[in-house]
């Protein structure tokens, strides 16, 4: 009986709320359009054939504000761990998952937490 499934998800998240951890940090900021690559596991419902749980968990990279070419944009590369909650509908081509997790920005040398919506389109 299969318990998990592994895949790599490439996405372009926009509007993530990112809170850097540390002294004197301002409240969570809304990021621009970023780029993410996540290796993640999906989980199957026990004793049901091909029925997925609405949760995925994985690790990967986040290029914050990768497509924001403003000179004042805070661009950074982060290593992240995410949990995604997906609405499960068997015939849906478009869904709106919710992402939550944390990580470490390599350039800024700060830990952070994030939460935000996404759009998933399947063909």
Coordinates of C-alpha atoms in Angstrom, one line a residue:
X1 CA 0.0 0.0 0.0
X2 CA 1.5 3.3 -1.1
X3 CA 1.6 6.0 1.7
X4 CA 3.4 8.9 0.0
X5 CA 4.2 10.3 -3.4
X6 CA 7.3 12.5 -4.3
X7 CA 7.4 15.3 -6.8
X8 CA 9.2 18.6 -7.5
X9 CA 7.0 21.7 -7.7
X10 CA 8.2 24.8 -9.5
X11 CA 6.0 27.9 -8.8
X12 CA 5.9 31.6 -9.0
X13 CA 4.4 32.7 -5.6
X14 CA 3.3 36.3 -5.2
X15 CA 2.0 38.1 -2.1
X16 CA 3.7 36.0 0.5
X17 CA 3.8 37.5 4.0
X18 CA 7.4 37.1 5.1
X19 CA 8.5 37.9 8.7
X20 CA 12.2 38.0 9.4
X21 CA 13.1 36.9 12.9
X22 CA 15.5 38.9 15.0
X23 CA 15.7 42.1 17.0
X24 CA 14.1 45.3 15.8
X25 CA 12.5 43.7 12.7
X26 CA 9.4 45.4 11.3
X27 CA 6.1 43.5 11.0
X28 CA 5.7 41.0 8.2
X29 CA 6.2 42.4 4.7
X30 CA 4.2 41.5 1.6
X31 CA 6.7 40.2 -1.0
X32 CA 6.5 40.7 -4.7
X33 CA 6.7 38.0 -7.3
X34 CA 9.1 35.3 -6.3
X35 CA 10.3 32.0 -7.7
X36 CA 10.3 28.7 -5.8
X37 CA 11.4 25.2 -6.4
X38 CA 10.2 22.6 -3.8
X39 CA 10.9 18.9 -3.5
X40 CA 7.8 17.7 -1.7
X41 CA 5.9 14.7 -0.5
X42 CA 2.1 14.1 -0.9
X43 CA 0.3 11.8 1.4
X44 CA -2.4 9.2 0.6
X45 CA -5.5 8.5 2.7
X46 CA -5.2 5.2 4.5
X47 CA -7.2 2.3 3.0
X48 CA -8.4 4.3 0.0
X49 CA -7.2 4.0 -3.6
X50 CA -5.6 7.1 -5.2
X51 CA -7.2 9.4 -2.6
X52 CA -4.8 12.2 -1.5
X53 CA -4.8 14.1 1.7
X54 CA -4.9 17.9 1.2
X55 CA -1.4 18.3 2.7
X56 CA 2.0 18.4 1.1
X57 CA 5.3 18.9 2.9
X58 CA 8.7 19.7 1.4
X59 CA 12.0 21.6 1.3
X60 CA 13.6 23.8 -1.4
X61 CA 14.6 27.2 -2.4
X62 CA 12.8 30.6 -2.6
X63 CA 14.1 33.5 -4.7
X64 CA 12.4 36.4 -2.9
X65 CA 11.3 39.2 -5.3
X66 CA 13.0 37.5 -8.2
X67 CA 10.9 39.3 -10.8
X68 CA 10.8 42.7 -9.0
X69 CA 13.4 44.9 -10.8
X70 CA 12.9 47.9 -8.6
X71 CA 16.3 49.1 -7.2
X72 CA 14.9 49.2 -3.7
X73 CA 13.5 45.6 -3.8
X74 CA 14.8 43.2 -1.2
X75 CA 16.0 40.3 -3.2
X76 CA 17.4 37.2 -1.4
X77 CA 17.7 33.5 -1.8
X78 CA 16.3 31.4 1.0
X79 CA 16.4 27.7 1.9
X80 CA 12.8 26.8 3.0
X81 CA 10.7 24.1 4.5
X82 CA 7.0 24.4 3.6
X83 CA 3.7 22.8 4.3
X84 CA 1.0 23.3 1.7
X85 CA -2.8 22.8 2.2
X86 CA -4.6 22.2 -1.0
X87 CA -8.4 22.1 -1.5
X88 CA -9.0 18.6 -2.9
X89 CA -11.5 18.3 -5.8
X90 CA -11.1 15.4 -8.2
X91 CA -11.8 17.3 -11.4
X92 CA -10.6 20.8 -10.6
X93 CA -8.1 22.5 -13.0
X94 CA -7.5 25.5 -10.8
X95 CA -7.0 25.5 -7.0
X96 CA -5.8 28.0 -4.4
X97 CA -3.5 26.4 -1.9
X98 CA -2.2 28.0 1.3
X99 CA 1.5 27.9 2.0
X100 CA 3.2 28.1 5.4
X101 CA 6.7 27.5 6.6
X102 CA 10.0 29.0 7.4
X103 CA 13.6 29.2 6.3
X104 CA 16.9 31.0 6.2
X105 CA 17.9 33.9 3.9
X106 CA 21.5 33.3 2.6
X107 CA 22.3 36.9 1.8
X108 CA 20.5 38.5 4.8
X109 CA 21.7 35.8 7.2
X110 CA 18.3 35.8 8.9
X111 CA 15.7 33.2 9.7
X112 CA 12.1 33.9 8.6
X113 CA 8.6 32.5 8.6
X114 CA 6.1 32.9 5.8
X115 CA 2.5 32.4 4.9
X116 CA 0.6 33.1 1.8
X117 CA -1.9 32.0 -0.9
X118 CA -1.0 30.5 -4.2
X119 CA -2.6 29.5 -7.5
X120 CA -2.2 26.1 -8.9
X121 CA -3.2 25.2 -12.5
X122 CA -3.1 21.6 -13.7
X123 CA -3.5 20.5 -17.3

